[in-house]
Amino acid sequence: MTQIKKVAGKLGEALVICFADLALQLLLGIFLGYNAQMKKGFSPFQSWSYLLITLIAIFLLYQFALKRGFLTGYRKDRLHNKAYWLGFLSLYAWAILSSLLFSLIGQQSTNNQITVDSLVNQLPLLVTTSFVVISGPFCEELLCRQWLFSCLKKRPKLAIVLSALLFGGIHMASGFEPLSYLLYTGMGAILAFVYYKTNYSFKTVLWTHMSWNALSILTLVLSQS
């Protein structure tokens, strides 16, 4: 019975993280639907409200993870600069390699990237940053790295594999594509390896992920200007 309660508790933790992420996505969808019906764009009030709600949600998730014991205090963690840059450059190299593979088969982008491109076109930069650079990486790293590794403390190599596979699956919400799954699974493996090699530094893997997403958004915005 004790083991069943422990498993149920861990699954409950994952559900809380997923619910928070989905709630933020749902709120964004409500804003988009309302604005489309009213035939208007995002107002400054909506943009700042979404950012504020995002930050509150992240704070509550952070407190929840602390209370449940699968996240150490953020101040106690440190940023491993060498691992950060190694991870960031590895993501960049993997993106270049993936682009070459996509070119060989005549595919321009992934469904997930098409969705992000559409959001950038529809949303103010503040809202896009809140969703893509802040809440997305935080929820994904909390689930795929911090939570999953806490479930497999004695089997870190298995955790790396499962973490990468889960990360790839999360990015298939817009439709499954084998090559796209390989792309995001590879990214997940890089982030999981950074997390593992820094002795499970959540701060390092989170900043690596956020920086990569920020670069992606910046590149997309500059290419459209």
PDB file of C-alpha atoms in Angstrom:
ATOM      1  CA  MET A   1       0.000   0.000   0.000  1.00  0.00           C
ATOM      2  CA  THR A   2       2.865   2.362   0.843  1.00  0.00           C
ATOM      3  CA  GLN A   3       4.443   1.764  -2.565  1.00  0.00           C
ATOM      4  CA  ILE A   4       1.131   2.408  -4.323  1.00  0.00           C
ATOM      5  CA  LYS A   5       0.714   5.698  -2.457  1.00  0.00           C
ATOM      6  CA  LYS A   6       4.258   6.684  -3.384  1.00  0.00           C
ATOM      7  CA  VAL A   7       3.663   5.986  -7.096  1.00  0.00           C
ATOM      8  CA  ALA A   8       0.319   7.792  -6.981  1.00  0.00           C
ATOM      9  CA  GLY A   9       2.027  10.750  -5.339  1.00  0.00           C
ATOM     10  CA  LYS A  10       4.695  10.954  -8.064  1.00  0.00           C
ATOM     11  CA  LEU A  11       2.064  10.709 -10.800  1.00  0.00           C
ATOM     12  CA  GLY A  12       0.112  13.449  -9.061  1.00  0.00           C
ATOM     13  CA  GLU A  13       3.179  15.688  -9.155  1.00  0.00           C
ATOM     14  CA  ALA A  14       3.487  15.186 -12.915  1.00  0.00           C
ATOM     15  CA  LEU A  15      -0.209  15.938 -13.394  1.00  0.00           C
ATOM     16  CA  VAL A  16       0.109  19.210 -11.467  1.00  0.00           C
ATOM     17  CA  ILE A  17       2.982  20.336 -13.723  1.00  0.00           C
ATOM     18  CA  CYS A  18       1.077  19.334 -16.878  1.00  0.00           C
ATOM     19  CA  PHE A  19      -2.097  21.030 -15.632  1.00  0.00           C
ATOM     20  CA  ALA A  20      -0.259  24.309 -14.989  1.00  0.00           C
ATOM     21  CA  ASP A  21       1.276  24.245 -18.468  1.00  0.00           C
ATOM     22  CA  LEU A  22      -2.044  23.396 -20.128  1.00  0.00           C
ATOM     23  CA  ALA A  23      -3.851  26.085 -18.117  1.00  0.00           C
ATOM     24  CA  LEU A  24      -1.460  28.734 -19.450  1.00  0.00           C
ATOM     25  CA  GLN A  25      -1.988  27.443 -22.986  1.00  0.00           C
ATOM     26  CA  LEU A  26      -5.763  27.478 -22.464  1.00  0.00           C
ATOM     27  CA  LEU A  27      -5.641  31.058 -21.195  1.00  0.00           C
ATOM     28  CA  LEU A  28      -3.669  32.071 -24.270  1.00  0.00           C
ATOM     29  CA  GLY A  29      -6.262  30.341 -26.458  1.00  0.00           C
ATOM     30  CA  ILE A  30      -9.071  32.199 -24.677  1.00  0.00           C
ATOM     31  CA  PHE A  31      -7.355  35.531 -25.303  1.00  0.00           C
ATOM     32  CA  LEU A  32      -6.836  34.655 -28.968  1.00  0.00           C
ATOM     33  CA  GLY A  33     -10.422  33.487 -29.391  1.00  0.00           C
ATOM     34  CA  TYR A  34     -11.849  36.582 -27.720  1.00  0.00           C
ATOM     35  CA  ASN A  35      -9.699  38.927 -29.771  1.00  0.00           C
ATOM     36  CA  ALA A  36     -10.591  37.113 -32.991  1.00  0.00           C
ATOM     37  CA  GLN A  37     -14.293  37.426 -32.160  1.00  0.00           C
ATOM     38  CA  MET A  38     -13.909  41.103 -31.346  1.00  0.00           C
ATOM     39  CA  LYS A  39     -11.659  41.552 -34.416  1.00  0.00           C
ATOM     40  CA  LYS A  40      -8.865  43.205 -32.483  1.00  0.00           C
ATOM     41  CA  GLY A  41      -5.310  42.467 -31.438  1.00  0.00           C
ATOM     42  CA  PHE A  42      -3.772  41.957 -28.019  1.00  0.00           C
ATOM     43  CA  SER A  43      -4.082  44.982 -25.782  1.00  0.00           C
ATOM     44  CA  PRO A  44      -1.222  46.058 -23.459  1.00  0.00           C
ATOM     45  CA  PHE A  45      -3.459  45.089 -20.526  1.00  0.00           C
ATOM     46  CA  GLN A  46      -3.850  41.528 -21.870  1.00  0.00           C
ATOM     47  CA  SER A  47      -0.127  41.235 -22.574  1.00  0.00           C
ATOM     48  CA  TRP A  48       0.965  42.334 -19.115  1.00  0.00           C
ATOM     49  CA  SER A  49      -1.811  40.300 -17.488  1.00  0.00           C
ATOM     50  CA  TYR A  50      -0.613  37.165 -19.247  1.00  0.00           C
ATOM     51  CA  LEU A  51       2.975  37.800 -18.153  1.00  0.00           C
ATOM     52  CA  LEU A  52       1.857  38.365 -14.556  1.00  0.00           C
ATOM     53  CA  ILE A  53      -0.266  35.195 -14.526  1.00  0.00           C
ATOM     54  CA  THR A  54       2.661  33.260 -16.030  1.00  0.00           C
ATOM     55  CA  LEU A  55       5.028  34.447 -13.308  1.00  0.00           C
ATOM     56  CA  ILE A  56       2.487  33.624 -10.583  1.00  0.00           C
ATOM     57  CA  ALA A  57       1.973  30.132 -12.033  1.00  0.00           C
ATOM     58  CA  ILE A  58       5.733  29.522 -12.122  1.00  0.00           C
ATOM     59  CA  PHE A  59       6.119  30.752  -8.547  1.00  0.00           C
ATOM     60  CA  LEU A  60       3.349  28.411  -7.363  1.00  0.00           C
ATOM     61  CA  LEU A  61       4.881  25.481  -9.262  1.00  0.00           C
ATOM     62  CA  TYR A  62       8.268  26.289  -7.763  1.00  0.00           C
ATOM     63  CA  GLN A  63       6.798  26.299  -4.257  1.00  0.00           C
ATOM     64  CA  PHE A  64       4.949  23.049  -4.992  1.00  0.00           C
ATOM     65  CA  ALA A  65       8.157  21.359  -6.181  1.00  0.00           C
ATOM     66  CA  LEU A  66      10.023  22.579  -3.095  1.00  0.00           C
ATOM     67  CA  LYS A  67       7.298  21.272  -0.803  1.00  0.00           C
ATOM     68  CA  ARG A  68       7.207  17.900  -2.572  1.00  0.00           C
ATOM     69  CA  GLY A  69      10.986  17.638  -2.280  1.00  0.00           C
ATOM     70  CA  PHE A  70      11.950  17.108  -5.939  1.00  0.00           C
ATOM     71  CA  LEU A  71      13.441  20.593  -6.328  1.00  0.00           C
ATOM     72  CA  THR A  72      16.165  22.144  -4.202  1.00  0.00           C
ATOM     73  CA  GLY A  73      16.224  25.843  -3.428  1.00  0.00           C
ATOM     74  CA  TYR A  74      17.061  27.893  -6.514  1.00  0.00           C
ATOM     75  CA  ARG A  75      19.574  30.001  -4.580  1.00  0.00           C
ATOM     76  CA  LYS A  76      21.402  26.882  -3.424  1.00  0.00           C
ATOM     77  CA  ASP A  77      21.844  25.815  -7.022  1.00  0.00           C
ATOM     78  CA  ARG A  78      24.560  27.396  -9.155  1.00  0.00           C
ATOM     79  CA  LEU A  79      24.966  28.083 -12.830  1.00  0.00           C
ATOM     80  CA  HIS A  80      27.685  25.902 -14.370  1.00  0.00           C
ATOM     81  CA  ASN A  81      28.996  28.229 -17.074  1.00  0.00           C
ATOM     82  CA  LYS A  82      31.039  25.649 -18.971  1.00  0.00           C
ATOM     83  CA  ALA A  83      28.143  23.166 -19.100  1.00  0.00           C
ATOM     84  CA  TYR A  84      25.751  25.973 -20.048  1.00  0.00           C
ATOM     85  CA  TRP A  85      27.797  27.009 -23.080  1.00  0.00           C
ATOM     86  CA  LEU A  86      28.528  23.412 -24.046  1.00  0.00           C
ATOM     87  CA  GLY A  87      24.820  22.613 -23.950  1.00  0.00           C
ATOM     88  CA  PHE A  88      23.851  25.764 -25.837  1.00  0.00           C
ATOM     89  CA  LEU A  89      26.413  25.166 -28.604  1.00  0.00           C
ATOM     90  CA  SER A  90      25.417  21.499 -28.792  1.00  0.00           C
ATOM     91  CA  LEU A  91      21.795  22.531 -29.335  1.00  0.00           C
ATOM     92  CA  TYR A  92      22.960  24.889 -32.073  1.00  0.00           C
ATOM     93  CA  ALA A  93      24.990  22.154 -33.779  1.00  0.00           C
ATOM     94  CA  TRP A  94      22.089  19.711 -33.494  1.00  0.00           C
ATOM     95  CA  ALA A  95      19.737  22.294 -35.031  1.00  0.00           C
ATOM     96  CA  ILE A  96      22.084  22.752 -38.007  1.00  0.00           C
ATOM     97  CA  LEU A  97      22.354  18.991 -38.521  1.00  0.00           C
ATOM     98  CA  SER A  98      18.570  18.644 -38.270  1.00  0.00           C
ATOM     99  CA  SER A  99      18.080  21.435 -40.820  1.00  0.00           C
ATOM    100  CA  LEU A 100      20.306  19.546 -43.255  1.00  0.00           C
ATOM    101  CA  LEU A 101      18.264  16.386 -42.731  1.00  0.00           C
ATOM    102  CA  PHE A 102      15.034  18.305 -43.289  1.00  0.00           C
ATOM    103  CA  SER A 103      16.461  19.792 -46.500  1.00  0.00           C
ATOM    104  CA  LEU A 104      17.370  16.347 -47.807  1.00  0.00           C
ATOM    105  CA  ILE A 105      13.776  15.147 -47.532  1.00  0.00           C
ATOM    106  CA  GLY A 106      12.317  18.445 -48.754  1.00  0.00           C
ATOM    107  CA  GLN A 107      10.661  19.392 -45.467  1.00  0.00           C
ATOM    108  CA  GLN A 108      11.035  22.996 -44.388  1.00  0.00           C
ATOM    109  CA  SER A 109       9.969  22.887 -40.745  1.00  0.00           C
ATOM    110  CA  THR A 110       8.313  20.902 -37.963  1.00  0.00           C
ATOM    111  CA  ASN A 111       4.644  21.209 -37.006  1.00  0.00           C
ATOM    112  CA  ASN A 112       5.702  22.554 -33.637  1.00  0.00           C
ATOM    113  CA  GLN A 113       7.875  25.243 -35.242  1.00  0.00           C
ATOM    114  CA  ILE A 114       5.033  26.184 -37.602  1.00  0.00           C
ATOM    115  CA  THR A 115       2.833  26.676 -34.524  1.00  0.00           C
ATOM    116  CA  VAL A 116       5.489  28.881 -32.911  1.00  0.00           C
ATOM    117  CA  ASP A 117       5.840  30.897 -36.138  1.00  0.00           C
ATOM    118  CA  SER A 118       2.082  31.435 -36.148  1.00  0.00           C
ATOM    119  CA  LEU A 119       2.143  32.614 -32.532  1.00  0.00           C
ATOM    120  CA  VAL A 120       4.924  35.095 -33.286  1.00  0.00           C
ATOM    121  CA  ASN A 121       2.797  36.511 -36.123  1.00  0.00           C
ATOM    122  CA  GLN A 122      -0.326  36.799 -33.949  1.00  0.00           C
ATOM    123  CA  LEU A 123       1.027  37.760 -30.552  1.00  0.00           C
ATOM    124  CA  PRO A 124       2.953  40.690 -29.098  1.00  0.00           C
ATOM    125  CA  LEU A 125       6.581  39.888 -28.336  1.00  0.00           C
ATOM    126  CA  LEU A 126       5.874  40.124 -24.588  1.00  0.00           C
ATOM    127  CA  VAL A 127       3.268  37.349 -24.746  1.00  0.00           C
ATOM    128  CA  THR A 128       5.395  35.172 -27.034  1.00  0.00           C
ATOM    129  CA  THR A 129       8.329  35.551 -24.650  1.00  0.00           C
ATOM    130  CA  SER A 130       6.121  34.681 -21.670  1.00  0.00           C
ATOM    131  CA  PHE A 131       4.924  31.498 -23.348  1.00  0.00           C
ATOM    132  CA  VAL A 132       7.927  30.285 -25.348  1.00  0.00           C
ATOM    133  CA  VAL A 133      10.875  31.557 -23.317  1.00  0.00           C
ATOM    134  CA  ILE A 134       9.567  31.498 -19.730  1.00  0.00           C
ATOM    135  CA  SER A 135       6.676  29.137 -18.966  1.00  0.00           C
ATOM    136  CA  GLY A 136       7.424  26.509 -21.639  1.00  0.00           C
ATOM    137  CA  PRO A 137      11.043  25.810 -20.627  1.00  0.00           C
ATOM    138  CA  PHE A 138      10.233  25.986 -16.909  1.00  0.00           C
ATOM    139  CA  CYS A 139       7.396  23.444 -17.083  1.00  0.00           C
ATOM    140  CA  GLU A 140       9.275  21.162 -19.484  1.00  0.00           C
ATOM    141  CA  GLU A 141      12.473  21.140 -17.422  1.00  0.00           C
ATOM    142  CA  LEU A 142      10.554  20.675 -14.193  1.00  0.00           C
ATOM    143  CA  LEU A 143       8.791  17.642 -15.667  1.00  0.00           C
ATOM    144  CA  CYS A 144      11.360  16.079 -18.017  1.00  0.00           C
ATOM    145  CA  ARG A 145      14.428  16.653 -15.890  1.00  0.00           C
ATOM    146  CA  GLN A 146      13.751  17.511 -12.248  1.00  0.00           C
ATOM    147  CA  TRP A 147      10.679  15.331 -11.708  1.00  0.00           C
ATOM    148  CA  LEU A 148      11.667  12.376 -13.902  1.00  0.00           C
ATOM    149  CA  PHE A 149      15.186  12.130 -12.511  1.00  0.00           C
ATOM    150  CA  SER A 150      13.761  12.255  -8.979  1.00  0.00           C
ATOM    151  CA  CYS A 151      11.703   9.188  -9.878  1.00  0.00           C
ATOM    152  CA  LEU A 152      14.778   7.314 -11.129  1.00  0.00           C
ATOM    153  CA  LYS A 153      17.461   8.412  -8.672  1.00  0.00           C
ATOM    154  CA  LYS A 154      19.256   5.059  -8.820  1.00  0.00           C
ATOM    155  CA  ARG A 155      19.071   4.770 -12.630  1.00  0.00           C
ATOM    156  CA  PRO A 156      20.275   8.097 -14.061  1.00  0.00           C
ATOM    157  CA  LYS A 157      21.191   6.686 -17.496  1.00  0.00           C
ATOM    158  CA  LEU A 158      17.671   5.327 -17.929  1.00  0.00           C
ATOM    159  CA  ALA A 159      16.387   8.716 -16.789  1.00  0.00           C
ATOM    160  CA  ILE A 160      18.410  10.416 -19.541  1.00  0.00           C
ATOM    161  CA  VAL A 161      16.849   8.158 -22.198  1.00  0.00           C
ATOM    162  CA  LEU A 162      13.294   8.482 -20.896  1.00  0.00           C
ATOM    163  CA  SER A 163      13.744  12.224 -20.387  1.00  0.00           C
ATOM    164  CA  ALA A 164      14.758  12.655 -24.028  1.00  0.00           C
ATOM    165  CA  LEU A 165      11.852  10.516 -25.260  1.00  0.00           C
ATOM    166  CA  LEU A 166       9.352  12.397 -23.101  1.00  0.00           C
ATOM    167  CA  PHE A 167      10.708  15.746 -24.271  1.00  0.00           C
ATOM    168  CA  GLY A 168      10.309  14.630 -27.889  1.00  0.00           C
ATOM    169  CA  GLY A 169       6.745  13.481 -27.238  1.00  0.00           C
ATOM    170  CA  ILE A 170       5.730  16.769 -25.631  1.00  0.00           C
ATOM    171  CA  HIS A 171       6.639  18.586 -28.837  1.00  0.00           C
ATOM    172  CA  MET A 172       4.437  16.334 -30.970  1.00  0.00           C
ATOM    173  CA  ALA A 173       1.191  17.971 -29.806  1.00  0.00           C
ATOM    174  CA  SER A 174       0.707  19.481 -33.283  1.00  0.00           C
ATOM    175  CA  GLY A 175       1.032  16.075 -34.967  1.00  0.00           C
ATOM    176  CA  PHE A 176       3.542  13.242 -34.950  1.00  0.00           C
ATOM    177  CA  GLU A 177       6.384  13.325 -37.492  1.00  0.00           C
ATOM    178  CA  PRO A 178       9.266  10.805 -37.221  1.00  0.00           C
ATOM    179  CA  LEU A 179      12.004  13.284 -38.158  1.00  0.00           C
ATOM    180  CA  SER A 180      10.544  16.003 -35.943  1.00  0.00           C
ATOM    181  CA  TYR A 181      10.416  13.538 -33.066  1.00  0.00           C
ATOM    182  CA  LEU A 182      14.073  12.714 -33.680  1.00  0.00           C
ATOM    183  CA  LEU A 183      14.923  16.438 -33.647  1.00  0.00           C
ATOM    184  CA  TYR A 184      13.245  17.157 -30.328  1.00  0.00           C
ATOM    185  CA  THR A 185      14.350  13.885 -28.754  1.00  0.00           C
ATOM    186  CA  GLY A 186      17.934  14.832 -29.619  1.00  0.00           C
ATOM    187  CA  MET A 187      17.437  18.236 -28.012  1.00  0.00           C
ATOM    188  CA  GLY A 188      15.979  16.524 -24.965  1.00  0.00           C
ATOM    189  CA  ALA A 189      18.997  14.216 -24.769  1.00  0.00           C
ATOM    190  CA  ILE A 190      21.382  17.190 -24.856  1.00  0.00           C
ATOM    191  CA  LEU A 191      19.484  18.963 -22.075  1.00  0.00           C
ATOM    192  CA  ALA A 192      19.267  15.766 -20.024  1.00  0.00           C
ATOM    193  CA  PHE A 193      23.016  15.225 -20.390  1.00  0.00           C
ATOM    194  CA  VAL A 194      23.705  18.813 -19.267  1.00  0.00           C
ATOM    195  CA  TYR A 195      21.478  18.225 -16.260  1.00  0.00           C
ATOM    196  CA  TYR A 196      23.210  14.951 -15.401  1.00  0.00           C
ATOM    197  CA  LYS A 197      26.783  16.214 -15.857  1.00  0.00           C
ATOM    198  CA  THR A 198      26.166  19.259 -13.629  1.00  0.00           C
ATOM    199  CA  ASN A 199      25.067  17.034 -10.753  1.00  0.00           C
ATOM    200  CA  TYR A 200      21.394  17.774 -11.478  1.00  0.00           C
ATOM    201  CA  SER A 201      21.624  21.558 -11.696  1.00  0.00           C
ATOM    202  CA  PHE A 202      18.113  22.761 -12.510  1.00  0.00           C
ATOM    203  CA  LYS A 203      19.347  26.336 -12.868  1.00  0.00           C
ATOM    204  CA  THR A 204      21.886  25.366 -15.550  1.00  0.00           C
ATOM    205  CA  VAL A 205      19.556  23.253 -17.678  1.00  0.00           C
ATOM    206  CA  LEU A 206      16.730  25.788 -17.326  1.00  0.00           C
ATOM    207  CA  TRP A 207      18.900  28.711 -18.464  1.00  0.00           C
ATOM    208  CA  THR A 208      20.267  26.618 -21.336  1.00  0.00           C
ATOM    209  CA  HIS A 209      16.730  25.834 -22.516  1.00  0.00           C
ATOM    210  CA  MET A 210      15.445  29.382 -22.036  1.00  0.00           C
ATOM    211  CA  SER A 211      18.433  30.866 -23.869  1.00  0.00           C
ATOM    212  CA  TRP A 212      17.928  28.531 -26.800  1.00  0.00           C
ATOM    213  CA  ASN A 213      14.241  29.390 -27.096  1.00  0.00           C
ATOM    214  CA  ALA A 214      15.049  33.087 -26.779  1.00  0.00           C
ATOM    215  CA  LEU A 215      17.550  32.822 -29.638  1.00  0.00           C
ATOM    216  CA  SER A 216      14.976  30.996 -31.753  1.00  0.00           C
ATOM    217  CA  ILE A 217      12.376  33.719 -31.175  1.00  0.00           C
ATOM    218  CA  LEU A 218      14.902  36.488 -31.807  1.00  0.00           C
ATOM    219  CA  THR A 219      16.005  34.861 -35.077  1.00  0.00           C
ATOM    220  CA  LEU A 220      12.398  34.493 -36.184  1.00  0.00           C
ATOM    221  CA  VAL A 221      11.502  38.096 -35.343  1.00  0.00           C
ATOM    222  CA  LEU A 222      14.578  39.470 -37.134  1.00  0.00           C
ATOM    223  CA  SER A 223      13.869  37.334 -40.217  1.00  0.00           C
ATOM    224  CA  GLN A 224      10.342  38.819 -40.434  1.00  0.00           C
ATOM    225  CA  SER A 225      11.395  42.446 -39.950  1.00  0.00           C
TER     226      SER A 225
END
